[in-house]
């Protein structure tokens, strides 16, 4: 199956997304 | 009590695997037997998405700010951060000793690489640990099959890349059976 791969920048950018607050 | 299995929230970015954070701290003066190890380790919680990860991580103390003999463990949900777990029995770990001051940054880079599936070794990764000690700190990443040299080499090469360590940094692979015998 497809693996869900995220790079460091993508993960860091989600840090301050409204949904994570 | 059985912990609820985490699921991604609406609009969140799911991870390839669910993970659980654990914390342990050695009680001074107690022998480090298996039983005391298990009783000193606490599960903090589980997550299934990028956003849920940040909700835990953002509220956790950074490893570099911990005092005493403590560890954070981040393992796939359902795998205990212990040699005795079925997923770890045949496994081993890469160990990197860090001079004081590097643990927080290295731990973050390590777990982001693990959550983002940067290691490209199929189901092999079990989890990661940061161990805060008096003289130095240690980070490690555990995999299922210690005898699989292609996998352990790929994990080592990915570690070098994602941690951006000086070229002379010593990396050591230990099988869990070696650790038990020791």
Tab-separated table of N, CA, C and O in Angstrom, chain B residues 53-141:
chain	number	residue	atom	x	y	z
B	53	UNK	N	0.010	14.790	17.523
B	53	UNK	CA	1.396	14.733	17.997
B	53	UNK	C	1.807	16.075	18.590
B	53	UNK	O	2.329	16.152	19.697
B	54	UNK	N	1.563	17.162	17.845
B	54	UNK	CA	1.998	18.480	18.333
B	54	UNK	C	1.293	18.854	19.630
B	54	UNK	O	1.855	19.524	20.477
B	55	UNK	N	0.033	18.422	19.776
B	55	UNK	CA	-0.689	18.753	21.016
B	55	UNK	C	0.000	18.133	22.225
B	55	UNK	O	0.060	18.738	23.289
B	56	UNK	N	0.512	16.907	22.077
B	56	UNK	CA	1.290	16.303	23.173
B	56	UNK	C	2.648	16.979	23.309
B	56	UNK	O	3.034	17.452	24.368
B	57	UNK	N	3.352	16.997	22.195
B	57	UNK	CA	4.761	17.395	22.228
B	57	UNK	C	4.935	18.834	22.717
B	57	UNK	O	5.868	19.133	23.463
B	58	UNK	N	4.039	19.715	22.288
B	58	UNK	CA	4.165	21.131	22.647
B	58	UNK	C	4.044	21.356	24.149
B	58	UNK	O	4.506	22.369	24.662
B	59	UNK	N	3.408	20.423	24.845
B	59	UNK	CA	3.239	20.577	26.290
B	59	UNK	C	4.262	19.783	27.089
B	59	UNK	O	4.240	19.815	28.312
B	60	UNK	N	5.126	19.060	26.388
B	60	UNK	CA	6.100	18.239	27.109
B	60	UNK	C	7.388	19.029	27.349
B	60	UNK	O	7.794	19.829	26.506
B	61	UNK	N	8.014	18.758	28.479
B	61	UNK	CA	9.290	19.386	28.796
B	61	UNK	C	10.320	18.870	27.772
B	61	UNK	O	10.241	17.731	27.322
B	62	UNK	N	11.255	19.735	27.365
B	62	UNK	CA	12.296	19.316	26.420
B	62	UNK	C	13.298	18.419	27.145
B	62	UNK	O	13.615	18.695	28.325
B	63	UNK	N	13.820	17.396	26.456
B	63	UNK	CA	14.763	16.496	27.135
B	63	UNK	C	15.928	17.243	27.785
B	63	UNK	O	16.353	16.894	28.884
B	64	UNK	N	16.413	18.292	27.131
B	64	UNK	CA	17.547	19.041	27.661
B	64	UNK	C	17.232	19.771	28.968
B	64	UNK	O	18.132	20.201	29.675
B	65	UNK	N	15.941	19.902	29.286
B	65	UNK	CA	15.547	20.579	30.521
B	65	UNK	C	15.189	19.590	31.636
B	65	UNK	O	14.825	19.995	32.741
B	66	UNK	N	15.255	18.285	31.330
B	66	UNK	CA	14.981	17.272	32.356
B	66	UNK	C	16.172	17.177	33.302
B	66	UNK	O	17.310	17.411	32.903
B	67	UNK	N	15.902	16.803	34.522
B	67	UNK	CA	16.996	16.595	35.466
B	67	UNK	C	16.991	15.128	35.900
B	67	UNK	O	15.990	14.438	35.765
B	68	UNK	N	18.116	14.693	36.442
B	68	UNK	CA	18.204	13.333	36.963
B	68	UNK	C	18.241	12.304	35.860
B	68	UNK	O	18.628	12.586	34.725
B	69	UNK	N	17.786	11.124	36.185
B	69	UNK	CA	17.954	9.938	35.350
B	69	UNK	C	16.592	9.643	34.719
B	69	UNK	O	15.799	8.887	35.279
B	70	UNK	N	16.287	10.289	33.592
B	70	UNK	CA	14.946	10.163	33.015
B	70	UNK	C	14.996	9.843	31.536
B	70	UNK	O	15.993	10.112	30.864
B	71	UNK	N	13.903	9.311	31.036
B	71	UNK	CA	13.814	8.935	29.626
B	71	UNK	C	12.435	9.277	29.072
B	71	UNK	O	11.437	9.103	29.759
B	72	UNK	N	12.429	9.741	27.822
B	72	UNK	CA	11.198	9.768	27.038
B	72	UNK	C	11.292	8.655	26.005
B	72	UNK	O	12.360	8.440	25.409
B	73	UNK	N	10.168	7.975	25.790
B	73	UNK	CA	10.096	6.892	24.809
B	73	UNK	C	8.943	7.224	23.871
B	73	UNK	O	7.883	7.659	24.336
B	74	UNK	N	9.152	7.032	22.596
B	74	UNK	CA	8.054	7.183	21.640
B	74	UNK	C	8.016	5.909	20.815
B	74	UNK	O	8.936	5.659	20.015
B	75	UNK	N	6.990	5.092	21.065
B	75	UNK	CA	6.890	3.787	20.395
B	75	UNK	C	5.569	3.658	19.664
B	75	UNK	O	4.588	4.326	20.025
B	76	UNK	N	5.576	2.797	18.631
B	76	UNK	CA	4.323	2.527	17.942
B	76	UNK	C	3.304	2.037	18.962
B	76	UNK	O	3.646	1.281	19.886
B	77	UNK	N	2.071	2.485	18.803
B	77	UNK	CA	1.013	2.108	19.722
B	77	UNK	C	0.912	0.585	19.781
B	77	UNK	O	0.879	-0.071	18.732
B	78	UNK	N	0.905	0.040	20.982
B	78	UNK	CA	0.820	-1.417	21.147
B	78	UNK	C	2.160	-2.072	21.407
B	78	UNK	O	2.219	-3.247	21.770
B	79	UNK	N	3.267	-1.342	21.210
B	79	UNK	CA	4.597	-1.883	21.514
B	79	UNK	C	5.099	-1.232	22.797
B	79	UNK	O	5.212	-0.004	22.870
B	80	UNK	N	5.380	-2.050	23.801
B	80	UNK	CA	5.939	-1.496	25.047
B	80	UNK	C	7.417	-1.205	24.840
B	80	UNK	O	8.114	-1.985	24.195
B	81	UNK	N	7.920	-0.119	25.405
B	81	UNK	CA	9.341	0.208	25.232
B	81	UNK	C	10.231	-0.651	26.118
B	81	UNK	O	10.975	-0.158	26.947
B	82	UNK	N	10.119	-1.970	25.922
B	82	UNK	CA	10.872	-2.929	26.729
B	82	UNK	C	11.387	-4.039	25.829
B	82	UNK	O	10.720	-4.415	24.866
B	83	UNK	N	12.544	-4.601	26.178
B	83	UNK	CA	13.118	-5.706	25.407
B	83	UNK	C	12.145	-6.886	25.307
B	83	UNK	O	12.140	-7.617	24.333
B	84	UNK	N	11.350	-7.053	26.382
B	84	UNK	CA	10.529	-8.259	26.489
B	84	UNK	C	9.326	-8.229	25.552
B	84	UNK	O	8.691	-9.258	25.341
B	85	UNK	N	8.974	-7.079	25.015
B	85	UNK	CA	7.817	-7.020	24.109
B	85	UNK	C	8.104	-7.867	22.874
B	85	UNK	O	9.224	-7.884	22.361
B	86	UNK	N	7.062	-8.576	22.378
B	86	UNK	CA	7.243	-9.461	21.221
B	86	UNK	C	7.861	-8.746	20.022
B	86	UNK	O	8.634	-9.327	19.280
B	87	UNK	N	7.512	-7.471	19.832
B	87	UNK	CA	8.036	-6.721	18.684
B	87	UNK	C	9.530	-6.427	18.841
B	87	UNK	O	10.226	-6.188	17.853
B	88	UNK	N	10.018	-6.452	20.071
B	88	UNK	CA	11.419	-6.084	20.333
B	88	UNK	C	12.345	-7.275	20.573
B	88	UNK	O	13.571	-7.122	20.506
B	89	UNK	N	11.757	-8.448	20.862
B	89	UNK	CA	12.536	-9.620	21.289
B	89	UNK	C	13.722	-9.952	20.397
B	89	UNK	O	14.789	-10.317	20.873
B	90	UNK	N	13.505	-9.868	19.083
B	90	UNK	CA	14.563	-10.221	18.125
B	90	UNK	C	15.299	-8.973	17.635
B	90	UNK	O	16.023	-9.035	16.647
B	91	UNK	N	15.069	-7.872	18.306
B	91	UNK	CA	15.519	-6.592	17.763
B	91	UNK	C	16.790	-6.050	18.365
B	91	UNK	O	17.512	-6.730	19.108
B	92	UNK	N	17.037	-4.800	18.035
B	92	UNK	CA	18.203	-4.102	18.551
B	92	UNK	C	18.009	-2.610	18.375
B	92	UNK	O	16.924	-2.154	18.007
B	93	UNK	N	19.068	-1.851	18.674
B	93	UNK	CA	18.938	-0.395	18.609
B	93	UNK	C	20.258	0.251	18.202
B	93	UNK	O	21.340	-0.237	18.562
B	94	UNK	N	20.146	1.339	17.471
B	94	UNK	CA	21.270	2.235	17.249
B	94	UNK	C	21.324	3.210	18.407
B	94	UNK	O	20.290	3.781	18.796
B	95	UNK	N	22.522	3.407	18.943
B	95	UNK	CA	22.720	4.289	20.094
B	95	UNK	C	23.678	5.411	19.703
B	95	UNK	O	24.724	5.143	19.108
B	96	UNK	N	23.321	6.627	20.038
B	96	UNK	CA	24.208	7.766	19.814
B	96	UNK	C	24.345	8.530	21.121
B	96	UNK	O	23.349	8.948	21.724
B	97	UNK	N	25.577	8.660	21.576
B	97	UNK	CA	25.843	9.425	22.802
B	97	UNK	C	26.067	10.883	22.424
B	97	UNK	O	26.814	11.180	21.493
B	98	UNK	N	25.414	11.767	23.163
B	98	UNK	CA	25.462	13.195	22.827
B	98	UNK	C	26.040	13.976	23.991
B	98	UNK	O	25.684	13.719	25.143
B	99	UNK	N	26.904	14.922	23.663
B	99	UNK	CA	27.335	15.807	24.741
B	99	UNK	C	26.149	16.666	25.166
B	99	UNK	O	25.204	16.883	24.401
B	100	UNK	N	26.208	17.136	26.406
B	100	UNK	CA	25.118	17.932	26.970
B	100	UNK	C	24.831	19.144	26.088
B	100	UNK	O	25.756	19.774	25.570
B	101	UNK	N	23.556	19.429	25.907
B	101	UNK	CA	23.167	20.586	25.122
B	101	UNK	C	22.594	20.227	23.757
B	101	UNK	O	21.988	21.061	23.101
B	102	UNK	N	22.766	18.966	23.327
B	102	UNK	CA	22.301	18.570	21.993
B	102	UNK	C	21.004	17.762	22.014
B	102	UNK	O	20.371	17.574	20.981
B	103	UNK	N	20.608	17.276	23.182
B	103	UNK	CA	19.526	16.278	23.232
B	103	UNK	C	18.193	16.790	22.685
B	103	UNK	O	17.522	16.072	21.939
B	104	UNK	N	17.811	18.014	23.035
B	104	UNK	CA	16.481	18.491	22.629
B	104	UNK	C	16.355	18.552	21.109
B	104	UNK	O	15.376	18.073	20.527
B	105	UNK	N	17.373	19.123	20.461
B	105	UNK	CA	17.328	19.251	19.006
B	105	UNK	C	17.393	17.880	18.322
B	105	UNK	O	16.637	17.595	17.394
B	106	UNK	N	18.298	17.024	18.792
B	106	UNK	CA	18.455	15.704	18.168
B	106	UNK	C	17.198	14.848	18.356
B	106	UNK	O	16.787	14.141	17.446
B	107	UNK	N	16.607	14.907	19.547
B	107	UNK	CA	15.388	14.135	19.817
B	107	UNK	C	14.266	14.578	18.879
B	107	UNK	O	13.580	13.767	18.278
B	108	UNK	N	14.102	15.898	18.722
B	108	UNK	CA	13.042	16.384	17.841
B	108	UNK	C	13.273	15.934	16.398
B	108	UNK	O	12.364	15.445	15.728
B	109	UNK	N	14.518	16.061	15.930
B	109	UNK	CA	14.805	15.629	14.561
B	109	UNK	C	14.583	14.124	14.385
B	109	UNK	O	14.079	13.673	13.354
B	110	UNK	N	14.953	13.368	15.406
B	110	UNK	CA	14.780	11.911	15.334
B	110	UNK	C	13.305	11.523	15.266
B	110	UNK	O	12.897	10.737	14.407
B	111	UNK	N	12.493	12.099	16.152
B	111	UNK	CA	11.089	11.663	16.161
B	111	UNK	C	10.322	12.204	14.951
B	111	UNK	O	9.442	11.525	14.444
B	112	UNK	N	10.696	13.378	14.457
B	112	UNK	CA	10.025	13.865	13.238
B	112	UNK	C	10.341	12.939	12.060
B	112	UNK	O	9.473	12.652	11.229
B	113	UNK	N	11.573	12.451	11.998
B	113	UNK	CA	11.938	11.519	10.920
B	113	UNK	C	11.168	10.205	11.053
B	113	UNK	O	10.720	9.627	10.061
B	114	UNK	N	10.990	9.752	12.283
B	114	UNK	CA	10.266	8.495	12.500
B	114	UNK	C	8.786	8.660	12.160
B	114	UNK	O	8.218	7.849	11.429
B	115	UNK	N	8.167	9.722	12.657
B	115	UNK	CA	6.730	9.938	12.398
B	115	UNK	C	6.469	10.143	10.913
B	115	UNK	O	5.434	9.729	10.394
B	116	UNK	N	7.403	10.793	10.223
B	116	UNK	CA	7.252	11.072	8.798
B	116	UNK	C	7.697	9.925	7.905
B	116	UNK	O	7.733	10.086	6.682
B	117	UNK	N	8.051	8.776	8.492
B	117	UNK	CA	8.433	7.583	7.720
B	117	UNK	C	9.652	7.837	6.829
B	117	UNK	O	9.717	7.385	5.680
B	118	UNK	N	10.649	8.534	7.377
B	118	UNK	CA	11.854	8.843	6.598
B	118	UNK	C	12.827	7.660	6.536
B	118	UNK	O	13.765	7.676	5.751
B	119	UNK	N	12.641	6.643	7.371
B	119	UNK	CA	13.630	5.573	7.439
B	119	UNK	C	13.479	4.545	6.314
B	119	UNK	O	14.435	3.860	5.971
B	120	UNK	N	12.300	4.436	5.744
B	120	UNK	CA	12.064	3.559	4.587
B	120	UNK	C	12.514	2.116	4.828
B	120	UNK	O	13.223	1.533	4.028
B	121	UNK	N	12.120	1.573	5.976
B	121	UNK	CA	12.466	0.180	6.278
B	121	UNK	C	11.210	-0.636	6.602
B	121	UNK	O	11.232	-1.526	7.445
B	122	UNK	N	10.138	-0.330	5.893
B	122	UNK	CA	8.907	-1.112	6.055
B	122	UNK	C	8.376	-1.023	7.468
B	122	UNK	O	8.204	0.061	8.024
B	123	UNK	N	8.126	-2.189	8.065
B	123	UNK	CA	7.538	-2.253	9.407
B	123	UNK	C	8.598	-2.310	10.491
B	123	UNK	O	8.285	-2.577	11.648
B	124	UNK	N	9.858	-2.122	10.120
B	124	UNK	CA	10.958	-2.462	11.036
B	124	UNK	C	11.114	-1.564	12.258
B	124	UNK	O	11.580	-2.002	13.295
B	125	UNK	N	10.757	-0.288	12.158
B	125	UNK	CA	10.986	0.608	13.291
B	125	UNK	C	9.985	0.307	14.413
B	125	UNK	O	8.785	0.155	14.157
B	126	UNK	N	10.470	0.225	15.648
B	126	UNK	CA	9.603	0.015	16.817
B	126	UNK	C	9.387	1.312	17.583
B	126	UNK	O	8.273	1.596	18.026
B	127	UNK	N	10.460	2.084	17.771
B	127	UNK	CA	10.327	3.316	18.538
B	127	UNK	C	11.670	3.967	18.787
B	127	UNK	O	12.700	3.487	18.291
B	128	UNK	N	11.635	5.059	19.545
B	128	UNK	CA	12.848	5.823	19.827
B	128	UNK	C	12.863	6.228	21.296
B	128	UNK	O	11.808	6.337	21.927
B	129	UNK	N	14.066	6.431	21.811
B	129	UNK	CA	14.234	6.777	23.233
B	129	UNK	C	15.249	7.906	23.358
B	129	UNK	O	16.253	7.909	22.637
B	130	UNK	N	14.995	8.835	24.262
B	130	UNK	CA	16.043	9.775	24.667
B	130	UNK	C	16.262	9.572	26.161
B	130	UNK	O	15.313	9.551	26.951
B	131	UNK	N	17.502	9.369	26.538
B	131	UNK	CA	17.861	9.076	27.926
B	131	UNK	C	18.739	10.198	28.451
B	131	UNK	O	19.815	10.447	27.920
B	132	UNK	N	18.256	10.851	29.479
B	132	UNK	CA	18.995	11.963	30.079
B	132	UNK	C	19.814	11.412	31.246
B	132	UNK	O	19.268	10.767	32.148
B	133	UNK	N	21.121	11.627	31.189
B	133	UNK	CA	22.017	11.129	32.237
B	133	UNK	C	22.867	12.304	32.741
B	133	UNK	O	22.754	13.406	32.237
B	134	UNK	N	23.741	12.029	33.694
B	134	UNK	CA	24.463	13.136	34.313
B	134	UNK	C	25.535	13.738	33.403
B	134	UNK	O	25.631	14.938	33.246
B	135	UNK	N	26.331	12.870	32.779
B	135	UNK	CA	27.473	13.345	31.997
B	135	UNK	C	27.133	13.619	30.536
B	135	UNK	O	27.795	14.398	29.879
B	136	UNK	N	26.164	12.865	30.019
B	136	UNK	CA	25.855	12.915	28.587
B	136	UNK	C	24.418	12.453	28.414
B	136	UNK	O	23.805	11.965	29.362
B	137	UNK	N	23.889	12.635	27.216
B	137	UNK	CA	22.554	12.131	26.920
B	137	UNK	C	22.683	11.095	25.813
B	137	UNK	O	23.675	11.069	25.084
B	138	UNK	N	21.687	10.236	25.697
B	138	UNK	CA	21.766	9.157	24.711
B	138	UNK	C	20.447	9.125	23.948
B	138	UNK	O	19.375	9.168	24.560
B	139	UNK	N	20.520	9.072	22.622
B	139	UNK	CA	19.290	8.809	21.876
B	139	UNK	C	19.451	7.459	21.179
B	139	UNK	O	20.555	7.059	20.805
B	140	UNK	N	18.334	6.761	21.028
B	140	UNK	CA	18.397	5.461	20.348
B	140	UNK	C	17.132	5.235	19.552
B	140	UNK	O	16.076	5.808	19.853
B	141	UNK	N	17.266	4.420	18.529
B	141	UNK	CA	16.101	4.006	17.740
B	141	UNK	C	16.117	2.491	17.650
B	141	UNK	O	17.151	1.888	17.383
